Amino acid sequence: METLLQQIINGIVLGAVYALVALGYTMVYGILGLINFAHGEVVMVGAMVTLAVIKLLAGTGLPLVVQLLIGLAVSIPACMALGAGIERVAYRPLRNAPRLAPLITAIGVSIILQYLVVLVWGRTYHPYPELLPTTPFDLAGARISPAQVAIIFFSALVMAGLLWLVHHTRLGRAMRATAENPVVARLMGVNVNHVVTMTFAIGSALGAVAGVLVSINYSVAHYQMGFILGLKAFTAAVLGGIGNLGGAMVGGLLLGLIEALGSGYVGDLTGGLFGSNYRDVFAFLVLIVVLIFRPSGLLGERVAERA
Amino acid sequence: MAKAVLDVLNLEVHYGGIAAVKGISFAVEEGEMVCLIGANGAGKTSTLKALVRMLPSRGEIHYGGARVDHDESHVLVGKGLALVPEGRGVFARMSVAENLAMGAYLRRDAAGVQKDLEEVYALLPRLRERQRQLAGTLSGGEQQMLAIGRALMGRPRLLLLDEPSMGLAPIMVQRVFELIRAIAERGVSILLVEQNARLALETCHRGYVMESGLITLADTAAKLAADPRVRAAYLGE
Ligand SMILES: Nc1ncnc2c1ncn2[C@@H]1O[C@H](COP(=O)(O)OP(=O)(O)OP(=O)(O)O)[C@@H](O)[C@H]1O
Ligand SMILES: [Mg+2]
C-alpha cells in the first residue's frame, strides 16, 4: 500500500498533464464557444511524432535528453500546424452552422488522425524510451522519479509562459479581446481569423508537450491514447470552468488528485470489490457531478446556453 | 466632391429578405460634423455597420477617395475609419488602460501611441484615475468616454458614433457632446447617429433625416432644426 504522500505526488504529476491538455480545450472554447474534440488526437500525434524522431536519432549517440528536446522541436511545430489546419478545414467553414455540425466533424477528424497514425506506426503499443535517469528521489518515504520532477517542472514552465503571453503580449490582448467580444475586437483592427488560428496553434503546442510528458510518465504511446486523455482533460476544463485559463489549471490538478487518491483507496473503500483498474471511473463521476451541480465549473462564470 | 472623406452612393442593407436601408446616398466632407437622425428602426445603425463592413451591403462606399466596400472591418480601422458602436462595446474584463491599448492595436509607432495616450488622458482625466480598473466597473458615462477615447487611440480620420448619448444622465450627455466637439476641433471628421436630435443638430454642420430605410431630408443643421417637419417629428414641438 502506497502512502498518502505518494498518492498526492502521483496525483500532481497526472494533474499537471491534464491541466496542459485542458488549456487547449478551454482556450478554443473561450474564443469560439466550440469544443474541439479532436484535441486529444493532436496530443497523441505529439507523442508519436516525438517518439519517431527519437527513434531516428537512436544511433547518433546524442544524450537522451537532447534527443527528447529535438523531438519536441519537431513535434511542437508539427502539432501547431495540425491544430491550425484542423480549425481551417473542419471548423471554419462551419462557423455559422448549427452547433452540432462542428462536433460531428471533430469526431471525423479524430478518426482520420487515429487511422493515419495506425497507417504509419501501426496499432501496437510503442514503449517510450527511458529518456531520463530512473533512480527515484526519496521524499519523506515517498518516491518521486526524475521523470515526474521533469513533468511537474515542464508543465509549470509552459503554463507560466502561456499566462505571460495571454496577459502581457499584443497577441494575448487580442485573444482576450476576441474572447470577450469578437465584433468589437474586429473594429479595433484585430484579424479575428488570425487570432483563432493562433489559439489553435498555441493550444496544440501545449498538447504536444503534454503528449510527450504523459508518454514518459507511462512509458508507452499508442494511437488511442488521445481519446481517454482528451476526455479527462475536457472534464478538467469543465470542472475548473470552461473558458477560464486558471480554471483549466486548477481543474486539471484537482482531477489528477481525485483520480490518484480515488484509485489508491477504492480497494479499501469497497472492501476489495473494485481495484485501481477503476481509476478512469473517477473522472467521469466528476464530470457528471459537475454538470449536475455546477455546470459553470469552479471558477467559471455562468455561461448562457448557446443555441 | 473632391474634399469628401466619405461618399456613399445607393447604399442598401438587407436582413434576409427584409430591406433595412433602401438605397441612400450621403457624404461627409473633410473636417465636417454630420449627423444622421431618425426614429427607432429607421436603419441608422445598419448604415454605420455597413460602412465599416460589419454587414454586407449593395451600393458604393468611397472613403478617402478609394472604394472600400470590399475591404474587411479590421483593415478599414487601419485606414482611419473608426466606429464607436451602439452600446459602447468596451471590453468589460480588461482594464481601462488595456482598452485604450486595444484602440491602438494596429499602430507600431510606440512613441506616437504614448503621446496620444497622454492626450486622451488629458482630455479625459477620469480615465487616467481609473486606468487600472476593469472597464466593466465604470459608470455608463465613463464607459462611453472610454469607448470614444479608445477610438481616438487609432488616430481616426473619420469617426462614426452610434448614439453616444444613449442611456446617459443629462450632465453626462453634455460632457460627451463637449468631447465630440473637442475631437472635431482637432480635425477629425465626424458622422454622428443620434436619437437626441436637438443636441445633434446644435452640434453638427449638416444633417440627414432617415425614415424607414430612406433619407427623406438633407440640409444644413440650422435649416433642419428650423424645418417644421423636423420640429414636429424629432424635436417634440
Ligand atoms: N440582425 C437583424 N436581423 C433582422 N433585422 C434587423 C437586424 N438588425 C436590425 N434589423 C432591422 O432593420 C431595421 C433597421 O434597424 P437599425 O438597427 O439599423 O435601426 P436604427 O435606426 O439604428 O434604430 P435605433 O434607433 O433603435 O437604434 C429595423 O427594422 C430592425 O428591426
Ligand atoms: Mg441604432
XYZ file of C-alpha atoms and ligand atoms in Angstrom:
576
model
C 0.000 0.000 0.000
C 1.418 3.341 -1.055
C 1.408 6.245 1.331
C -0.877 9.231 1.135
C 2.055 11.443 0.174
C 2.889 9.083 -2.672
C -0.690 9.302 -3.966
C -0.542 13.072 -3.802
C 2.710 13.176 -5.774
C 1.254 10.868 -8.405
C -1.875 12.973 -8.496
C 0.028 16.206 -9.062
C 2.046 14.654 -11.881
C -1.100 13.367 -13.550
C -2.913 16.631 -12.895
C -0.163 18.707 -14.471
C -0.619 16.780 -17.717
C -4.408 17.065 -17.562
C -4.047 20.799 -16.994
C -1.849 21.217 -20.076
C -4.353 19.399 -22.264
C -7.326 21.115 -20.622
C -5.840 24.507 -21.540
C -6.162 23.588 -25.211
C -9.877 22.897 -24.802
C -10.531 25.947 -22.711
C -8.664 28.430 -24.940
C -10.596 27.368 -28.021
C -13.871 27.379 -26.120
C -13.133 30.847 -24.759
C -12.688 32.251 -28.242
C -15.103 30.276 -30.403
C -17.534 28.729 -27.917
C -16.651 25.423 -29.525
C -15.339 22.199 -28.019
C -12.505 20.888 -30.148
C -12.978 17.178 -29.559
C -10.111 16.401 -31.933
C -7.672 17.966 -29.436
C -6.939 14.608 -27.761
C -5.716 13.273 -31.096
C -3.372 16.240 -31.513
C -1.891 15.297 -28.145
C -1.455 11.726 -29.348
C 0.206 12.873 -32.584
C 2.598 14.964 -30.494
C 3.652 11.879 -28.552
C 4.004 9.734 -31.684
C 5.973 12.264 -33.717
C 8.361 12.879 -30.839
C 8.857 9.145 -30.481
C 9.541 8.779 -34.210
C 12.180 11.495 -34.064
C 13.838 9.906 -31.024
C 13.965 6.568 -32.844
C 15.598 8.252 -35.832
C 18.212 9.745 -33.548
C 18.801 6.457 -31.730
C 22.096 5.667 -33.442
C 23.560 9.141 -33.161
C 24.858 8.807 -29.644
C 23.309 12.104 -28.611
C 22.334 12.272 -24.947
C 18.735 11.132 -24.464
C 17.666 14.482 -23.077
C 18.962 16.197 -26.204
C 17.097 13.673 -28.342
C 13.953 14.462 -26.394
C 14.394 18.194 -26.933
C 14.970 17.708 -30.663
C 11.852 15.526 -30.757
C 9.860 18.319 -29.129
C 11.376 20.863 -31.511
C 9.855 18.834 -34.355
C 6.568 17.759 -32.799
C 5.572 21.136 -31.344
C 5.516 22.987 -34.691
C 4.009 19.922 -36.362
C 1.138 19.902 -33.862
C 0.698 23.668 -34.124
C 0.263 23.311 -37.870
C -2.033 20.330 -37.363
C -4.251 22.158 -34.867
C -4.448 25.255 -37.036
C -5.162 23.065 -40.063
C -7.987 21.263 -38.268
C -9.601 24.603 -37.492
C -9.235 25.714 -41.087
C -10.668 22.557 -42.619
C -13.131 21.228 -40.070
C -14.415 24.229 -38.107
C -14.050 27.475 -40.043
C -16.427 26.513 -42.849
C -18.997 25.678 -40.160
C -18.651 28.820 -38.082
C -22.261 29.807 -38.673
C -23.647 26.288 -38.817
C -25.699 24.678 -36.023
C -23.541 23.745 -33.045
C -23.867 20.029 -33.676
C -22.061 20.259 -37.030
C -18.519 21.032 -35.770
C -18.962 18.340 -33.134
C -19.530 15.802 -35.876
C -16.573 16.984 -37.959
C -14.457 16.815 -34.792
C -15.288 13.136 -34.437
C -14.471 12.650 -38.118
C -11.119 14.376 -37.717
C -10.335 12.249 -34.646
C -10.995 9.037 -36.533
C -8.944 10.172 -39.524
C -5.991 11.118 -37.322
C -6.116 7.837 -35.411
C -6.095 5.819 -38.590
C -3.387 7.893 -40.215
C -1.249 7.111 -37.196
C -2.167 3.429 -37.490
C -1.113 3.510 -41.149
C 2.278 4.992 -40.316
C 3.082 3.422 -36.960
C 0.628 0.556 -36.589
C -1.678 -0.443 -33.748
C 0.992 -1.588 -31.359
C 1.770 -0.087 -28.002
C 5.087 1.674 -28.506
C 7.343 1.559 -25.476
C 8.629 5.032 -24.741
C 12.383 5.011 -24.073
C 13.670 5.885 -20.641
C 14.741 9.395 -21.527
C 15.644 10.441 -18.011
C 17.510 8.783 -15.158
C 15.262 6.319 -13.349
C 16.632 6.356 -9.812
C 13.876 7.978 -7.755
C 14.446 10.636 -5.132
C 13.232 9.918 -1.651
C 10.735 12.379 -0.254
C 9.675 11.593 3.318
C 9.189 7.949 2.436
C 7.532 8.599 -0.907
C 9.337 8.162 -4.218
C 9.474 10.781 -6.932
C 11.252 9.909 -10.153
C 13.291 12.367 -12.216
C 10.645 11.936 -14.936
C 7.949 13.048 -12.504
C 10.018 16.027 -11.441
C 10.512 16.908 -15.098
C 6.778 16.633 -15.790
C 5.907 18.998 -12.965
C 8.690 21.392 -13.920
C 7.912 21.461 -17.654
C 4.182 21.817 -17.110
C 4.640 24.695 -14.712
C 7.074 26.375 -17.080
C 4.776 26.037 -20.080
C 1.753 27.257 -18.132
C 3.651 30.262 -16.782
C 4.697 31.043 -20.347
C 1.097 30.840 -21.505
C -0.131 33.151 -18.754
C 2.581 35.630 -19.633
C 1.646 35.502 -23.304
C -2.056 35.970 -22.639
C -1.628 38.826 -20.181
C 1.423 40.701 -21.397
C 1.667 40.487 -25.173
C -0.167 42.139 -28.027
C -1.376 38.750 -29.269
C -2.604 37.830 -25.799
C -4.527 41.071 -25.526
C -6.087 40.425 -28.923
C -7.031 36.917 -27.765
C -8.738 38.230 -24.645
C -10.498 40.951 -26.613
C -11.700 38.418 -29.176
C -12.896 36.059 -26.443
C -14.881 38.865 -24.880
C -16.334 40.459 -27.997
C -15.148 39.394 -31.452
C -17.228 42.029 -33.225
C -15.661 44.901 -31.323
C -12.217 43.279 -31.498
C -12.517 43.419 -35.273
C -13.396 47.105 -35.021
C -10.068 47.619 -33.230
C -8.267 46.111 -36.210
C -7.909 42.567 -34.871
C -7.877 39.941 -37.587
C -10.105 37.510 -35.752
C -9.312 34.576 -38.033
C -5.645 35.052 -37.304
C -6.327 35.072 -33.577
C -8.372 31.887 -33.906
C -5.546 30.221 -35.834
C -3.022 31.251 -33.196
C -5.288 29.990 -30.424
C -5.493 26.555 -32.001
C -1.743 26.575 -32.647
C -0.832 27.513 -29.080
C -3.287 25.027 -27.569
C -1.817 22.337 -29.814
C 1.725 23.207 -28.761
C 0.718 22.672 -25.132
C -0.954 19.449 -26.243
C 2.225 18.188 -27.902
C 4.215 18.798 -24.719
C 1.506 17.055 -22.696
C 1.501 14.073 -25.048
C 5.219 13.594 -24.598
C 5.064 14.041 -20.828
C 2.249 11.566 -20.382
C 4.057 9.019 -22.561
C 7.166 9.429 -20.473
C 5.063 9.005 -17.334
C 3.505 5.725 -18.503
C 6.475 4.687 -20.714
C 4.124 3.975 -23.598
C 2.396 5.635 -26.562
C -0.271 4.334 -28.903
C -2.816 5.562 -31.391
C -5.748 5.563 -28.975
C -4.048 7.308 -26.080
C -5.586 10.661 -27.025
C -9.148 9.549 -26.551
C -9.339 8.906 -22.812
C -6.747 11.581 -22.075
C -8.791 14.080 -24.097
C -11.995 13.188 -22.293
C -10.335 13.532 -18.914
C -8.757 16.851 -19.796
C -12.109 18.056 -21.089
C -13.561 17.025 -17.726
C -10.810 19.010 -16.009
C -11.650 22.066 -18.117
C -15.348 21.763 -17.247
C -14.509 21.212 -13.579
C -12.457 24.414 -13.485
C -14.955 26.378 -15.571
C -14.541 26.055 -19.321
C -13.201 29.177 -20.998
C -11.164 30.111 -17.937
C -7.379 29.534 -18.065
C -6.868 29.422 -14.308
C -9.845 27.089 -14.137
C -8.227 24.617 -16.520
C -5.095 24.560 -14.379
C -6.970 24.119 -11.098
C -9.369 21.632 -12.674
C -6.504 19.572 -14.082
C -4.677 19.389 -10.775
C -7.837 18.562 -8.856
C -8.807 15.839 -11.281
C -5.321 14.330 -11.105
C -5.520 14.285 -7.311
C -9.042 12.869 -7.248
C -8.016 10.137 -9.626
C -4.809 9.234 -7.807
C -6.409 9.240 -4.365
C -9.570 7.570 -5.595
C -7.811 4.731 -7.350
C -5.429 4.394 -4.415
C -8.207 3.909 -1.899
C -11.038 2.433 -3.939
C -9.987 -1.060 -2.926
C -10.138 -0.229 0.790
C -13.389 1.645 0.425
C -15.201 -1.146 -1.369
C -13.702 -3.979 0.618
C -11.649 -5.128 -2.360
C -14.655 -5.322 -4.691
C -13.184 -2.713 -7.060
C -9.466 -2.281 -7.699
C -7.364 0.575 -9.001
C -8.233 -0.521 -12.541
C -11.383 1.517 -11.921
C -9.343 4.730 -11.964
C -10.986 6.055 -15.140
C -14.367 5.989 -13.453
C -13.457 8.899 -11.195
C -13.008 11.397 -13.975
C -16.417 10.658 -15.357
C -18.064 10.701 -11.940
C -16.554 14.153 -11.511
C -17.878 15.218 -14.919
C -21.392 14.056 -14.100
C -21.405 15.667 -10.661
C -20.097 18.983 -12.012
C -22.573 19.040 -14.872
C -25.445 18.405 -12.469
C -24.490 20.699 -9.602
C -22.248 23.387 -11.032
C -22.202 23.390 -14.825
C -20.265 26.664 -14.882
C -17.383 24.948 -13.045
C -15.411 26.089 -10.029
C -14.033 29.349 -11.422
C -16.378 29.799 -14.360
C -18.947 32.475 -14.791
C -22.406 31.405 -15.715
C -22.270 30.631 -19.397
C -25.541 31.383 -21.114
C -26.837 28.426 -23.053
C -25.970 28.946 -26.704
C -28.325 27.625 -29.329
C -16.845 66.282 -54.188
C -13.074 66.117 -54.155
C -12.968 67.031 -50.469
C -15.381 64.333 -49.333
C -13.764 61.955 -46.863
C -16.820 59.715 -47.147
C -19.070 59.409 -50.155
C -21.866 56.860 -50.186
C -23.972 56.008 -53.241
C -27.188 53.979 -53.207
C -26.346 52.021 -50.088
C -28.663 49.106 -49.410
C -28.652 46.750 -46.442
C -30.822 43.656 -46.274
C -31.500 41.236 -43.438
C -32.587 38.087 -45.193
C -35.314 39.320 -47.488
C -36.042 42.466 -45.489
C -34.547 45.766 -46.593
C -33.391 47.906 -43.664
C -31.574 50.501 -45.794
C -33.108 51.068 -49.180
C -30.623 52.905 -51.342
C -29.305 56.021 -49.600
C -26.620 58.455 -50.724
C -24.793 60.881 -48.483
C -21.367 62.371 -47.883
C -19.108 63.723 -45.163
C -16.541 66.344 -46.107
C -13.100 66.579 -44.586
C -13.339 68.198 -41.145
C -17.119 68.230 -41.204
C -19.546 67.150 -38.474
C -22.574 65.461 -39.946
C -25.480 63.881 -38.112
C -27.913 61.192 -39.117
C -31.155 61.378 -37.181
C -34.271 59.255 -37.316
C -36.724 57.206 -35.301
C -36.122 53.742 -33.881
C -35.654 51.191 -36.611
C -35.014 53.773 -39.339
C -31.807 51.998 -40.358
C -29.148 54.249 -38.803
C -27.164 51.513 -37.079
C -27.419 49.297 -40.146
C -25.938 52.129 -42.193
C -22.965 52.583 -39.862
C -22.364 48.841 -39.679
C -22.328 48.640 -43.463
C -19.811 51.495 -43.620
C -17.328 49.545 -41.501
C -18.189 46.257 -43.260
C -19.789 44.597 -40.259
C -22.706 43.947 -42.606
C -22.778 43.159 -46.315
C -24.397 45.809 -48.469
C -25.031 46.942 -52.010
C -24.027 50.283 -53.451
C -20.765 52.159 -53.364
C -18.781 53.352 -50.370
C -15.903 55.708 -51.116
C -13.644 56.587 -48.233
C -10.582 58.801 -48.560
C -11.005 58.750 -52.327
C -10.986 54.947 -52.702
C -13.721 52.386 -52.907
C -13.791 50.388 -49.669
C -16.934 48.286 -49.830
C -14.851 45.149 -50.389
C -12.457 45.825 -47.533
C -12.641 43.930 -44.261
C -13.509 45.684 -40.982
C -10.110 45.142 -39.405
C -8.415 46.661 -42.447
C -10.606 49.771 -42.525
C -9.630 50.754 -38.972
C -6.057 50.905 -40.146
C -7.150 53.400 -42.780
C -8.597 55.678 -40.123
C -12.280 54.746 -40.303
C -13.391 54.086 -36.741
C -16.790 53.207 -35.295
C -17.827 53.685 -31.687
C -20.622 51.124 -31.681
C -24.100 51.340 -30.224
C -23.913 50.240 -26.583
C -20.222 51.264 -26.389
C -18.671 47.811 -26.590
C -15.902 48.335 -24.072
C -14.027 45.175 -23.071
C -15.513 44.812 -19.604
C -12.968 42.249 -18.396
C -9.991 44.356 -19.462
C -8.609 47.375 -17.660
C -9.175 50.916 -18.871
C -5.541 51.100 -19.983
C -5.836 47.820 -21.890
C -8.993 49.021 -23.618
C -7.109 52.098 -24.759
C -4.216 49.910 -25.905
C -6.687 47.888 -27.998
C -7.652 51.113 -29.735
C -4.041 51.427 -30.881
C -3.818 47.736 -31.801
C -2.662 48.288 -35.373
C -0.175 51.033 -34.593
C 3.538 50.282 -34.448
C 4.782 53.771 -33.510
C 5.157 53.248 -29.767
C 6.200 56.853 -29.171
C 3.189 58.220 -31.065
C 0.869 55.878 -29.180
C 2.294 57.049 -25.860
C 1.805 60.665 -26.880
C -1.797 60.038 -27.940
C -2.422 58.207 -24.684
C -1.293 61.264 -22.770
C -3.606 63.364 -24.903
C -6.587 61.100 -24.283
C -5.856 61.155 -20.552
C -5.585 64.949 -20.672
C -8.939 65.122 -22.436
C -10.489 62.544 -20.104
C -8.792 62.776 -16.703
C -11.310 60.346 -15.219
C -9.826 57.608 -17.368
C -6.338 58.330 -16.090
C -7.542 57.981 -12.492
C -9.142 54.654 -13.360
C -6.594 53.239 -15.762
C -6.059 50.044 -13.747
C -9.735 49.482 -13.074
C -11.707 46.917 -15.105
C -13.778 48.714 -17.720
C -16.872 46.786 -16.626
C -16.805 48.595 -13.297
C -17.053 52.070 -14.858
C -20.322 54.012 -14.962
C -22.217 54.174 -18.233
C -20.943 57.666 -18.967
C -17.360 56.707 -18.189
C -17.696 53.677 -20.461
C -18.890 55.925 -23.270
C -15.904 58.212 -22.706
C -13.645 55.167 -22.742
C -15.174 53.898 -25.984
C -14.572 57.250 -27.635
C -11.080 57.585 -26.152
C -10.294 54.084 -27.386
C -11.351 55.028 -30.918
C -9.119 58.121 -30.718
C -6.133 55.903 -29.935
C -6.345 54.639 -33.505
C -5.875 58.196 -34.850
C -9.100 58.174 -36.870
C -9.669 60.384 -39.863
C -13.410 59.777 -39.794
C -15.139 58.863 -36.548
C -18.546 57.188 -36.691
C -20.530 57.456 -33.470
C -23.685 55.425 -32.858
C -25.922 57.055 -30.239
C -23.211 58.099 -27.809
C -25.797 59.758 -25.532
C -27.956 56.669 -25.141
C -28.871 55.906 -21.548
C -26.769 58.690 -20.044
C -27.770 61.282 -17.449
C -28.171 64.818 -18.900
C -24.917 66.037 -17.382
C -23.014 63.140 -18.956
C -24.716 63.788 -22.290
C -23.356 67.336 -22.175
C -19.864 66.051 -21.444
C -19.987 63.528 -24.274
C -21.002 66.237 -26.726
C -18.271 68.551 -25.467
C -15.837 65.721 -26.088
C -17.140 65.213 -29.626
C -16.706 68.936 -30.352
C -13.175 68.836 -28.988
C -12.372 65.906 -31.260
C -13.774 67.712 -34.287
C -11.636 70.738 -33.454
C -8.595 68.541 -33.893
C -9.608 67.995 -37.498
C -11.328 64.607 -37.229
C -14.400 64.323 -39.453
C -17.490 63.051 -37.654
C -20.619 61.169 -38.614
C -22.940 61.141 -35.631
C -26.049 58.986 -35.304
C -28.320 60.323 -32.574
C -31.758 59.988 -31.042
C -31.200 63.311 -29.326
C -31.913 65.280 -32.494
C -31.859 68.676 -30.811
C -28.367 68.287 -29.476
C -27.126 66.624 -32.662
C -28.411 69.481 -34.829
C -26.954 72.067 -32.452
C -23.566 70.371 -32.648
C -23.206 69.435 -36.318
C -22.775 71.382 -39.535
C -25.121 69.309 -41.627
C -27.678 66.615 -41.094
C -29.657 63.864 -42.763
C -33.050 62.618 -41.657
C -33.679 58.927 -42.132
C -37.097 57.265 -42.202
C -37.706 53.560 -42.803
C -34.506 52.992 -44.686
C -34.549 56.159 -46.791
C -33.051 59.623 -46.412
C -36.010 61.978 -46.533
C -34.336 65.307 -45.700
C -30.806 66.612 -46.147
C -29.701 70.114 -45.260
C -27.565 72.268 -43.020
C -28.193 71.585 -39.359
C -29.620 75.067 -38.804
C -32.157 74.706 -41.598
C -33.156 71.228 -40.441
C -33.669 72.499 -36.898
C -35.964 75.175 -38.282
C -37.895 72.808 -40.567
C -41.440 72.326 -39.262
C -41.431 68.625 -40.219
C -38.270 68.027 -38.200
C -39.595 70.120 -35.323
C -42.800 68.113 -35.210
C -41.269 64.667 -35.599
C -37.930 64.876 -33.789
C -37.829 67.978 -31.617
C -41.123 67.323 -29.881
C -42.791 70.559 -30.892
N -29.879 41.483 -37.126
C -31.045 41.886 -37.678
N -31.859 40.978 -38.267
C -33.016 41.362 -38.828
N -33.462 42.628 -38.855
C -32.700 43.551 -38.268
C -31.453 43.244 -37.654
N -30.919 44.380 -37.162
C -31.785 45.356 -37.460
N -32.863 44.878 -38.132
C -33.988 45.643 -38.629
O -33.517 46.623 -39.512
C -34.201 47.853 -39.303
C -33.210 48.951 -39.029
O -32.552 48.686 -37.802
P -31.388 49.601 -37.240
O -30.850 48.966 -36.016
O -30.452 49.914 -38.323
O -32.189 50.910 -36.851
P -31.746 52.179 -36.025
O -32.136 53.336 -36.840
O -30.347 52.103 -35.607
O -32.702 52.081 -34.775
P -32.438 52.512 -33.233
O -32.679 53.976 -33.155
O -33.487 51.743 -32.497
O -31.054 52.121 -32.867
C -35.193 47.620 -38.186
O -36.439 47.383 -38.737
C -34.663 46.389 -37.499
O -35.729 45.655 -36.954
Mg -29.413 52.005 -33.777
